[in-house]
Structure formats: C-alpha cells, structure tokens
Tab-separated table of C-alpha atoms and ligand atoms in Angstrom:
chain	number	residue	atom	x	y	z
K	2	UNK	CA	0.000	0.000	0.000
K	3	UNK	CA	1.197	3.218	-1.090
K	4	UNK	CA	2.670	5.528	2.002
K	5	UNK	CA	0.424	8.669	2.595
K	6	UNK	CA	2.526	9.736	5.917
K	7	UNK	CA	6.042	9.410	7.215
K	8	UNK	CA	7.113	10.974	10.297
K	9	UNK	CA	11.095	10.348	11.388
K	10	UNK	CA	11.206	13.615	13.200
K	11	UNK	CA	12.904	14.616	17.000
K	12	UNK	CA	12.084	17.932	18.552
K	13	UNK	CA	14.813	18.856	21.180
K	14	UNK	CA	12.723	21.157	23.342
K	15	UNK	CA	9.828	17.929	24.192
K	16	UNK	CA	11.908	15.121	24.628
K	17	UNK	CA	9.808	14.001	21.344
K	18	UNK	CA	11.675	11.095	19.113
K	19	UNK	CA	9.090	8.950	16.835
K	20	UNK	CA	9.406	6.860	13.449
K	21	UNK	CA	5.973	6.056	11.840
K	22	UNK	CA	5.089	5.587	8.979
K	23	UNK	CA	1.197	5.195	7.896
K	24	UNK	CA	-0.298	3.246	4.722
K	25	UNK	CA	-2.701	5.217	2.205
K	26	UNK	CA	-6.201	4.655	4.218
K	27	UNK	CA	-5.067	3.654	7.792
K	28	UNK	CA	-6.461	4.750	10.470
K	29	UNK	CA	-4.428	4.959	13.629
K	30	UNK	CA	-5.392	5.436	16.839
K	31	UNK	CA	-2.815	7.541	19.143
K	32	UNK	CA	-3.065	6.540	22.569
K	33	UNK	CA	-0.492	7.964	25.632
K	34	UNK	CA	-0.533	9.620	29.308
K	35	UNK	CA	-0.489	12.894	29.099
K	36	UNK	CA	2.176	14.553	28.261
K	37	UNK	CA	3.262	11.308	25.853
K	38	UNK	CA	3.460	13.569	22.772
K	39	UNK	CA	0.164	13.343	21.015
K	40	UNK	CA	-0.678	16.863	20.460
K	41	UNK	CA	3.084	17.086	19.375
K	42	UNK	CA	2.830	14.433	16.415
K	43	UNK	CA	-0.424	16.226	15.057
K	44	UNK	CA	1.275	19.389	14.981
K	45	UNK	CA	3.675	17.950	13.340
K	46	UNK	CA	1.920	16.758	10.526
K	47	UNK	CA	-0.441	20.158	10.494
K	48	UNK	CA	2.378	22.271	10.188
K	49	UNK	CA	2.437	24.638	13.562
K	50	UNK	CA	5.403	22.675	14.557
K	51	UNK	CA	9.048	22.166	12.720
K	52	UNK	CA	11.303	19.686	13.674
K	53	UNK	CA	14.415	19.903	14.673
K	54	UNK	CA	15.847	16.938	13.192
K	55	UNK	CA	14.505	14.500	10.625
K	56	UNK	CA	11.668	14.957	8.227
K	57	UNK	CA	7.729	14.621	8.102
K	58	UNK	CA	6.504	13.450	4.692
K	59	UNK	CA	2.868	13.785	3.398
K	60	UNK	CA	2.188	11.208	0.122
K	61	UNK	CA	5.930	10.631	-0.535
K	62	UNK	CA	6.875	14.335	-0.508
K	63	UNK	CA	8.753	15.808	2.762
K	64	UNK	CA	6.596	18.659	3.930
K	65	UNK	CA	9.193	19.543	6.756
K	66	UNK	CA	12.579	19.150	8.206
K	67	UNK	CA	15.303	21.352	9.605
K	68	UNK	CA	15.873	23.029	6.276
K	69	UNK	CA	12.093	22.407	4.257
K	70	UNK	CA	9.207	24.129	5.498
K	71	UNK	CA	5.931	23.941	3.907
K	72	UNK	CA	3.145	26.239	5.542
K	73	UNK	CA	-0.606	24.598	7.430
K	74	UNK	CA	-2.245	26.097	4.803
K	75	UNK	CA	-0.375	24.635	1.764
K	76	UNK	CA	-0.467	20.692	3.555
K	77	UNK	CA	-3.493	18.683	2.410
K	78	UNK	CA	-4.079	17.656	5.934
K	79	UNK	CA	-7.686	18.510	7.898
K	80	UNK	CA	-7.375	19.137	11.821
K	81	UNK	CA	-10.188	18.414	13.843
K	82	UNK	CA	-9.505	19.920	16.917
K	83	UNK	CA	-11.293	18.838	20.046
K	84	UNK	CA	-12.897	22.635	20.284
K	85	UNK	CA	-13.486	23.515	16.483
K	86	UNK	CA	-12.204	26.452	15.029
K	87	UNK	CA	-14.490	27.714	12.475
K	88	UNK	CA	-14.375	31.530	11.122
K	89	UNK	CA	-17.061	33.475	13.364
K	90	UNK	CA	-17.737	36.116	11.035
K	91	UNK	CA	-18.414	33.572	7.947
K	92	UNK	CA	-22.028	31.295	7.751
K	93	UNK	CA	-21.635	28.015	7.827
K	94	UNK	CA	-21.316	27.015	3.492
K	95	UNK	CA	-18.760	29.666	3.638
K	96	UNK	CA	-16.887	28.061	6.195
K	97	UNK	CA	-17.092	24.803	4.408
K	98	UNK	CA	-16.023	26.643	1.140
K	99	UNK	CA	-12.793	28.312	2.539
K	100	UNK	CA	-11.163	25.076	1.923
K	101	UNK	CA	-11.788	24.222	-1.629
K	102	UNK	CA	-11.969	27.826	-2.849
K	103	UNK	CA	-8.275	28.438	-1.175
K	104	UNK	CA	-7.424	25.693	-3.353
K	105	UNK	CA	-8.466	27.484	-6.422
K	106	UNK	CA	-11.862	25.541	-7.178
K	107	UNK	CA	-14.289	28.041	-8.773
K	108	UNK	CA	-17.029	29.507	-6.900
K	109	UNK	CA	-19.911	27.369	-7.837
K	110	UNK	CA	-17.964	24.152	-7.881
K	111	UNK	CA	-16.585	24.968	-4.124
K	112	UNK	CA	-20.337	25.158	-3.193
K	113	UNK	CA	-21.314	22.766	-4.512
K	114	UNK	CA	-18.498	20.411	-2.385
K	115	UNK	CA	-19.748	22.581	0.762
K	116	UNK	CA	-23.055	22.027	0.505
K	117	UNK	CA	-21.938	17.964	-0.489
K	118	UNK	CA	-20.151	18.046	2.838
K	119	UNK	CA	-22.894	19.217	4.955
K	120	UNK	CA	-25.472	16.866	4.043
K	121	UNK	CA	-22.989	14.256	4.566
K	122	UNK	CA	-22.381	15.443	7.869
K	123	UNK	CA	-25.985	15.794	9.068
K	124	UNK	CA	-25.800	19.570	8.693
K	125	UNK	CA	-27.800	20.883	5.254
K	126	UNK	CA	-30.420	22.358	7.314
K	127	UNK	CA	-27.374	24.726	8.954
K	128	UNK	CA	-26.011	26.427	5.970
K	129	UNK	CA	-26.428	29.571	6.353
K	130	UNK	CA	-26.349	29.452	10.556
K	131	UNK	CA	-22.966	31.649	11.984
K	132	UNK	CA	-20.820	29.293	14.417
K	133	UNK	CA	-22.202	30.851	17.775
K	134	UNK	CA	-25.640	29.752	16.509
K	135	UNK	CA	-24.711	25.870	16.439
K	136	UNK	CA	-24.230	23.439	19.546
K	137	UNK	CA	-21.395	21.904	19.984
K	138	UNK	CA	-21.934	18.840	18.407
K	139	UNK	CA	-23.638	21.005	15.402
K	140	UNK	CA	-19.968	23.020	15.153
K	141	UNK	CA	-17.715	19.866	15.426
K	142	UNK	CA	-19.771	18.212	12.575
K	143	UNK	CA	-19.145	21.223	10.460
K	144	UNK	CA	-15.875	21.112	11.364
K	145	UNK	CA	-15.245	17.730	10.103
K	146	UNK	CA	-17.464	18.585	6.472
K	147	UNK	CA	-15.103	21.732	6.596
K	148	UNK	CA	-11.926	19.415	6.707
K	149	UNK	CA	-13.102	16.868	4.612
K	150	UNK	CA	-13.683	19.236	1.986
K	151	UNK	CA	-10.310	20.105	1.702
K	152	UNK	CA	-9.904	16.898	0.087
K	153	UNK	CA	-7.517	16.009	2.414
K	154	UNK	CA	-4.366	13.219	2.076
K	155	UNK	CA	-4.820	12.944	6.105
K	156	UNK	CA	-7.253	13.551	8.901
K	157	UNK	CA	-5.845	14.382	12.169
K	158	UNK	CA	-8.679	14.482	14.739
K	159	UNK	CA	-7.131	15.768	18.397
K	160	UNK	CA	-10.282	13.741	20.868
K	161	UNK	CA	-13.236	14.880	18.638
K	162	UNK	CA	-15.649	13.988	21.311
K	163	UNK	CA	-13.750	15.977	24.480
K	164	UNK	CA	-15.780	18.746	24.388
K	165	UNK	CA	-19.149	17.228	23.732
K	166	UNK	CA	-21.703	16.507	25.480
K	167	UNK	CA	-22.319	13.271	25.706
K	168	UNK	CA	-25.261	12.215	24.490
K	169	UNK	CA	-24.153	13.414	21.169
K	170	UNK	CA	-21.052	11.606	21.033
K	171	UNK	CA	-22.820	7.659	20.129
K	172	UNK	CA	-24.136	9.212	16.410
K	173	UNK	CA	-20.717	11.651	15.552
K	174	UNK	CA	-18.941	8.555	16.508
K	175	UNK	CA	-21.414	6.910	14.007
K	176	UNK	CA	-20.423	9.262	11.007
K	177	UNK	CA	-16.821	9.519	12.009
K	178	UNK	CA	-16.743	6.119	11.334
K	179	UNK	CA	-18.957	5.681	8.428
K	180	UNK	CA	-16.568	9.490	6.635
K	181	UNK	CA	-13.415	8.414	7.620
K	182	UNK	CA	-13.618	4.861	5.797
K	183	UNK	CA	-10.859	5.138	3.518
K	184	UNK	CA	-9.294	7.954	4.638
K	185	UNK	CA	-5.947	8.253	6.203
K	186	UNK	CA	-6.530	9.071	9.760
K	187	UNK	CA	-4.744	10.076	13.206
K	188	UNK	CA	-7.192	10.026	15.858
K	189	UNK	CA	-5.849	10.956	19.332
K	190	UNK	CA	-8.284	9.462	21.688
K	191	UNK	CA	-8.283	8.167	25.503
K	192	UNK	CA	-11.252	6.140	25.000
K	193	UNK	CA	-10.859	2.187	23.965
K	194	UNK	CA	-14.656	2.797	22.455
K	195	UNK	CA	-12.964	5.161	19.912
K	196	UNK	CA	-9.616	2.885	19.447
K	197	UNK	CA	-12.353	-0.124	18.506
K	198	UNK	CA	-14.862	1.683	16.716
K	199	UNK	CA	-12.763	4.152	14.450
K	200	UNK	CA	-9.284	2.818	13.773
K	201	UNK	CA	-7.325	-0.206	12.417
K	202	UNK	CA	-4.099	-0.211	14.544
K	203	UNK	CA	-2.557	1.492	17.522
K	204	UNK	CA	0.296	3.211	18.148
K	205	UNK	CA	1.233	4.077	21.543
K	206	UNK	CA	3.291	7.135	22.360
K	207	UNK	CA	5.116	7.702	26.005
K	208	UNK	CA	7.741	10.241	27.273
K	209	UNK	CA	7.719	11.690	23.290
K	210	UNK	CA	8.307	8.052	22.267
K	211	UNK	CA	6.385	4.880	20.009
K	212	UNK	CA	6.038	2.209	23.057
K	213	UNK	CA	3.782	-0.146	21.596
K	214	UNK	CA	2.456	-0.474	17.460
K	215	UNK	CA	0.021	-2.969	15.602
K	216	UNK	CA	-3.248	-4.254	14.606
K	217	UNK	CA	-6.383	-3.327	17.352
K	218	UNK	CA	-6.957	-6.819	17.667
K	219	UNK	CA	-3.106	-7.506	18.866
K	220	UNK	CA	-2.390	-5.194	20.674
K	221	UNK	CA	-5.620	-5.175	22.896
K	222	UNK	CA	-5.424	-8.563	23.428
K	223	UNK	CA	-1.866	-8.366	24.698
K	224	UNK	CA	-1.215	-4.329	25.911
K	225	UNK	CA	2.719	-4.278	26.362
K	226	UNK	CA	2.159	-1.104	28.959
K	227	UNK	CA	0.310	-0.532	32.272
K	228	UNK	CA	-1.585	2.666	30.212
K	229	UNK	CA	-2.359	0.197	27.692
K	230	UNK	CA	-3.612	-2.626	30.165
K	231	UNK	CA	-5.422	0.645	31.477
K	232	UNK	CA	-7.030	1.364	28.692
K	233	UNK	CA	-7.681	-1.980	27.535
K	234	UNK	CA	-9.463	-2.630	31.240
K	235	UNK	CA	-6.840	-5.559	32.193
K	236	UNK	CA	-4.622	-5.920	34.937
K	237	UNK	CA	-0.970	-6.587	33.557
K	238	UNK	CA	1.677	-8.033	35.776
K	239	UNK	CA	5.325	-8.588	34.454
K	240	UNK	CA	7.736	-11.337	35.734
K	241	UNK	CA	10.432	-14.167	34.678
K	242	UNK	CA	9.491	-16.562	33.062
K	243	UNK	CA	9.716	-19.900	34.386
K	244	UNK	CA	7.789	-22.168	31.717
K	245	UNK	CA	5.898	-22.085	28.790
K	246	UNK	CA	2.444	-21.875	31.844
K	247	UNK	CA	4.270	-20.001	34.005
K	248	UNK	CA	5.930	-16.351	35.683
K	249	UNK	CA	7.553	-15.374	38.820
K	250	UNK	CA	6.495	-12.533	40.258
K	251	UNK	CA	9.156	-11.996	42.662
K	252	UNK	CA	7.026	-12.784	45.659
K	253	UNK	CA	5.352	-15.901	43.717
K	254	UNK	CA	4.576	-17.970	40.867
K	255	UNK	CA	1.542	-17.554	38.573
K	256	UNK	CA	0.095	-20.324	36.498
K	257	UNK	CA	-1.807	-19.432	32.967
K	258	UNK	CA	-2.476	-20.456	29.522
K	259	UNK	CA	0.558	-22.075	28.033
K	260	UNK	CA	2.260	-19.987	25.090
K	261	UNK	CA	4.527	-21.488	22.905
K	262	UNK	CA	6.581	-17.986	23.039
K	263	UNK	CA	7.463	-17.484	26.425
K	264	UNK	CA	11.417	-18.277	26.834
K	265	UNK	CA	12.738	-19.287	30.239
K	266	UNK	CA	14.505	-16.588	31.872
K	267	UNK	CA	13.470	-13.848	29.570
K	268	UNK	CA	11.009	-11.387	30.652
K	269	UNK	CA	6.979	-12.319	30.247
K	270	UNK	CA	4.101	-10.291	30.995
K	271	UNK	CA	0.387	-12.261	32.438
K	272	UNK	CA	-2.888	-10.312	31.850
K	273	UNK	CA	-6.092	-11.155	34.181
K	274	UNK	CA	-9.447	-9.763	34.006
K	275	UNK	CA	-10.234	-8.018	36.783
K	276	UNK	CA	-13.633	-10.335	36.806
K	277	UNK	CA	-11.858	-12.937	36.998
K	278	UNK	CA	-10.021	-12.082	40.330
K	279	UNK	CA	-11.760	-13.321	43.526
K	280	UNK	CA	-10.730	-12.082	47.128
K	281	UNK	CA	-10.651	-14.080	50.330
K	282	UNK	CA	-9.667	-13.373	53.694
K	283	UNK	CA	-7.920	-16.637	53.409
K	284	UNK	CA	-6.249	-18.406	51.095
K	285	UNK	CA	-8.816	-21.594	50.171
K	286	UNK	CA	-7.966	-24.858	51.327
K	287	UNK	CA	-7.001	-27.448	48.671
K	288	UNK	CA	-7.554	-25.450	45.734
K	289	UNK	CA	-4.938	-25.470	42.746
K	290	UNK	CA	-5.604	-22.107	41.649
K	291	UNK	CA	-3.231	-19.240	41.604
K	292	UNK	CA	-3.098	-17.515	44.987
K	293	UNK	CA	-1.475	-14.258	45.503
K	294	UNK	CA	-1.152	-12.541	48.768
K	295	UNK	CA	-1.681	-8.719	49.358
K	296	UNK	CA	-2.964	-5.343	51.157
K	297	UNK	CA	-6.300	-3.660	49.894
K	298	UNK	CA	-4.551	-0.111	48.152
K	299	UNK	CA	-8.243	1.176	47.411
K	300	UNK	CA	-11.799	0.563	47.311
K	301	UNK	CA	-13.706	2.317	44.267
K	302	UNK	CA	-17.128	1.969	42.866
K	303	UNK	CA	-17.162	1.110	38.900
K	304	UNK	CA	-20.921	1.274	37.484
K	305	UNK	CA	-22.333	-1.552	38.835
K	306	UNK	CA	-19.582	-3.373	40.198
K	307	UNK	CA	-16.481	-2.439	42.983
K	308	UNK	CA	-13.196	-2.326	41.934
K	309	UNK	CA	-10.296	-3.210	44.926
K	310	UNK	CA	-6.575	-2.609	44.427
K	311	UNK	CA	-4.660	-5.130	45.728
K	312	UNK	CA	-0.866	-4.312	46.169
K	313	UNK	CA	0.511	-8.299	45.975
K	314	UNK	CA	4.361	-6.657	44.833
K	315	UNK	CA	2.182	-5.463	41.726
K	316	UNK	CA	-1.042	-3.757	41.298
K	317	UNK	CA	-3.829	-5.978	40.794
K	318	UNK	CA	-7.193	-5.182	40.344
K	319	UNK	CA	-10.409	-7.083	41.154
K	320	UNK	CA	-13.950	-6.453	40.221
K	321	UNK	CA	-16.421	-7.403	43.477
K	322	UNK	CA	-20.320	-7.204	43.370
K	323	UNK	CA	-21.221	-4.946	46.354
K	324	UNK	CA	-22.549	-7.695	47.968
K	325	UNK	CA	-19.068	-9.231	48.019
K	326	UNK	CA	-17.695	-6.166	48.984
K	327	UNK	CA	-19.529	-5.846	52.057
K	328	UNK	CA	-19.441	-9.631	53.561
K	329	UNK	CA	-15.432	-9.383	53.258
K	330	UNK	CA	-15.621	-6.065	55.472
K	331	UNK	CA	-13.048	-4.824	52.826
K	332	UNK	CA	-11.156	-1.713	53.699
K	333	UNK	CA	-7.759	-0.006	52.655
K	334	UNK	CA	-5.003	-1.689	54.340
K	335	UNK	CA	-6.708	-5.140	54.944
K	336	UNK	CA	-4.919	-7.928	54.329
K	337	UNK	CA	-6.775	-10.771	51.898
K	338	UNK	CA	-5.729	-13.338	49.200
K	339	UNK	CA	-6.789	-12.351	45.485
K	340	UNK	CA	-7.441	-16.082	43.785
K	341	UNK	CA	-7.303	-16.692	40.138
K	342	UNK	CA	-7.720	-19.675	38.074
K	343	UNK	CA	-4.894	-20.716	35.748
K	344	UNK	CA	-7.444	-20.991	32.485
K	345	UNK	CA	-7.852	-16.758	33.169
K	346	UNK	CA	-4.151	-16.075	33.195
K	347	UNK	CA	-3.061	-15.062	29.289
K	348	UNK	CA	0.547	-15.096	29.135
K	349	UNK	CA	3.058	-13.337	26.387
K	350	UNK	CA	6.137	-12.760	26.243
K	351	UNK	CA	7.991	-9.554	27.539
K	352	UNK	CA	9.010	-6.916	25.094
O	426	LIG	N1	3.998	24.787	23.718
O	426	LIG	C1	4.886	23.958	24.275
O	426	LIG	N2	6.136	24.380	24.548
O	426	LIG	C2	7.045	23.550	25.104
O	426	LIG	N3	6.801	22.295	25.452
O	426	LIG	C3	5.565	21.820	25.241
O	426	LIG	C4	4.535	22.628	24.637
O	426	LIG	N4	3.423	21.889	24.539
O	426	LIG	C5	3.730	20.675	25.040
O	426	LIG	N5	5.009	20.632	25.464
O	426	LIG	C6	5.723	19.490	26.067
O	426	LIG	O1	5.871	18.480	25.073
O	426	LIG	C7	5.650	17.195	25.616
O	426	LIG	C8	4.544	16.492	24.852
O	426	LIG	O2	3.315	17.213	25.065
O	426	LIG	P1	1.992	16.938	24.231
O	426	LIG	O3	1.085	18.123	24.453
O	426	LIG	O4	2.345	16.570	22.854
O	426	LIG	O5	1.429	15.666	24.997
O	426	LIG	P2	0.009	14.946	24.823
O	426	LIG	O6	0.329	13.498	24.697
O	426	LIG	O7	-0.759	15.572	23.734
O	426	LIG	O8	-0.656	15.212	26.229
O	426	LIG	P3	-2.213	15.468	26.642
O	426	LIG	O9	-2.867	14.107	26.681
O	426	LIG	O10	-2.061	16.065	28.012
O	426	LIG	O11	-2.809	16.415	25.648
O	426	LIG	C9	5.356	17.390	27.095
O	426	LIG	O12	6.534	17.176	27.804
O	426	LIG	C10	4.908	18.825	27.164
O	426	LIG	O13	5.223	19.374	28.429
C-alpha cells in the first residue's frame, strides 16, 4: 500500500523522538498519558510545529525538516480539533467553502463540495447558521465537512468527542466512522470505544516516544504497557518466566495459559481480568488455583460493580459485586488473598 505519511522527526525542546510511517487509508489510533506527545505528532503533521531533526513526509513528498518548510495552509491535511475552530464572522457554506476555494476551485464548484459536505455530515439544514448559533456537536460536525472538503491526504482528529456533550457523542462517533472509511486518519483518543470503533491499529506514544504499534486486535489482546492494560481494562503483571504456563512474580509464581513464546529466563508479561479475580480473607484450602497474597490499596465503585486494588508486589485489580464487597468487610489496608484460576491467566512474552 502506497505511504500517505512518514514521520522520522525529533524535537529537542519535548523530549519528542518517533518513526511512523502510515499506509494510504489507515487509520491509527494515538493513545499515551499525558504529556506522551500526542498533540506534538499532530502538529507535526499540520504544520504549527518544525522539527528539529529528521523529516515529516505527506504522500511521498517531505513537507518539513530542519531546512524544508511547507506552511498549514499549503499541507493537504484537515485538523479536527477537540474545540473547532471555524471563522465566526463567515455562515456556515462559507466556512465549508474556505477550503476548496483556497485551493483554487471556482465559486460554484466549491459550493457545490460545501453544501456535499454538509449533508454528509448531518448539517444541510445549517447552511447559512454563523458558528455561535450551532451546539457543539452542530460546530464539530461542520468542522469535520469543513476538513473533509479540503480533500484532504490525512485527517488528524485531536479527541473529537472531548468537548461534547455526551449524548451526542454515540451518532458523531457513528459518522466519524462511516466518513473516515478510507481515509488516512490520526485520531488521538483516551477512549478504547474510539480505538475499537474508528481505527485499524494502535500506536502508543510515552515520554515523546512509540512504546507499543500494531493491529487493534493484537495489541488489545496483549497491551505491552500498564496505560495500555489501562485502557484496555486488564490488569498486567510482568515477571520471569519460568515455563511455557508459568511467571515469577518476585514474591510468587503464577500459572496461565501455556504460550509457545514465552522463553525461560526472559522477561513475560500475564494479563487477568479483573472479573476474573476473587478475594478471600484466606487463602482456600485445597484449591490449585493461583493464589497471591496482598494489602487492599483502594476501594472504588465502577458502574455496577467495585473495583479493589490489591498491592501483591504489583497492582492488581479485582472487580467485586457490592454484595461481596460488604461480607469481606473490605477496607484499605486489609490484608486478603486475590485467587485466580490458571485458564484466566493469558501469558506473552515480555518486550
Ligand atoms: N507549547 C509547548 N512548549 C514547550 N513544550 C511543550 C509545549 N506543549 C507541550 N510541550 C511538552 O511536550 C511534551 C509532549 O506534550 P503533548 O502536548 O504533545 O502531549 P500529549 O500526549 O498531547 O498530552 P495530553 O494528553 O495532556 O494532551 C510534554 O513534555 C509537554 O510538556
């Protein structure tokens, strides 16, 4: 597949240092702490930023390095920024226009792709509304037809849904998903519901850096990092491996799923539901299962369920009814056994 966007760039000043290189029509989900360098790579690739060594390239040609410089307004590139920027003093067609008719398509022709645009986006009935007339969700939907009609070689969208209300968020997502298809996008989210819903692969930035990179599907089912396990809604543990079924933690061996990867000695990682996890004040008598020994860190209510923190040399975190909750007098600081069966402990190996 043909490359629509290479970034090989460092900028001295953010401790930023990333290769990546994205296929015509891939959509990419950037996913980090704060502070990873997110906001950094879509400037990048917008223009507002230069680097100060290596190169950004848009469809094969470098748009920016130390000595090339080609302006925001000259990239094909639409930025949907989490609070949209639209021109206040222009209706809504003419917003949607700016972009084609900066290009140099004639009058009728650029209204014609506005007014395309808008119905595409939900928003024909808005034409001719000014940008402090629309809701939010109204504005970022003309911000996307306004990007879009730019014709754009890549989308960058900076958390589309941040500023939203959120009972609005369920259709953009819809139409985000159903515009972007074949597009090249960068979508910087913090929500796994955007990661699944609007992009093909994941690339994980920390400290200015790529940590983690592939396919949804992989790297979901195995997250590398804790803000990956985070996001992903796993508990991650890391350890030696001991056997293809097993890891020590330091403290004590687990027991999962054997994986034909894991090499004795090397490093492994074990992921475990936090469902999965029971908690006893004891460990249970007889049973085979993985026990691991700990102090309750923190007791927190998730929807409908409770999730405890168990410090056992790692954080570990368990999902309790209420109910269980209560009948284990659980508080910070107690001491209690978190149980897990082998057949809910996937193993990998360590990075
Ligand atoms: N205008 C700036 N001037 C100097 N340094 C900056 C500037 N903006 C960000 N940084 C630094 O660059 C690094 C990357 O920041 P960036 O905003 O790209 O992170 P992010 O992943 O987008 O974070 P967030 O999730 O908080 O938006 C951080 O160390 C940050 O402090």
């Amino acid at each position: 597949m043909a490359e629509a966007l290479t970034v090989s760039a460092t900028i001295a000043g953010r401790g930023f240092d990333v290769d990546l290189t994205i296929a015509e029509g891939e959509r990419v989900a950037v996913v980090g702490p704060n502070g990873a360098g997110k906001s950094t790579l879509l400037q990048l690739v917008a223009g507002s930023l230069r680097p100060t060594s290596g190169s950004v390239a848009l469809g094969g040609r470098e748009v920016a390095s130390p000595t090339t410089y080609l302006p925001p307004h000259r990239r094909r590139v639409a930025y949907v920024e989490q609070r949209p920027l639209l021109f206040p003093h222009l209706d809504v067609l003419e917003n949607v226009m700016f972009g084609p008719l900066a290009r140099g398509v004639k009058r009728q022709a650029a209204r014609a792709r506005a007014v395309a645009e808008l119905e595409a986006t939900g928003c024909g009935d808005l034409v001719h509304r000014r940008p402090a007339q629309l809701s939010g969700g109204q504005a970022q939907r003309v911000s996307l037809a306004r990007g879009l009609a730019f014709d754009p070689d890549v989308v960058l969208l900076d958390e589309p849904f941040a500023a939203l209300d959120a009972s609005v968020t369920p259709e953009l997502r819809r139409l985000l998903r159903h515009r972007l298809h074949g597009l090249t996008t960068i979508l910087v989210t913090h929500e796994l519901l955007d990661v699944v819903t609007l992009a093909d692969r994941i690339v994980a930035l920390e400290d200015g850096g790529v940590v983690a990179d592939g396919p949804v599907e992989r790297v979901s089912a195995s997250p590398s990092t804790q803000f990956l396990a985070d996001l992903v809604g796993v508990n991650l543990l890391g350890g030696t491996v001991v056997a293809g079924n097993r890891l020590d933690l330091g403290v004590v061996e687990l027991t999962g799923l054997y994986n034909d990867d894991l090499v004795p000695g090397h490093h492994g990682r074990a992921t475990v539901a936090p469902d999965a996890i029971s908690l006893h004040r004891s460990r249970p008598e007889g049973s085979p299962r993985n026990a691991l020994r700990g102090s309750v860190v923190a007791i927190e209510p998730r929807g409908p369920v409770v999730g405890v923190t168990v410090d056992v040399g790692q954080r570990l975190r368990a999902s309790l009814t209420p109910a269980a909750v209560a009948e284990l007098e659980l508080s910070p600081g107690e001491e209690v056994v978190a149980v897990v069966k082998a057949t809910q402990v996937r193993l990998h190996p360590g990075d």
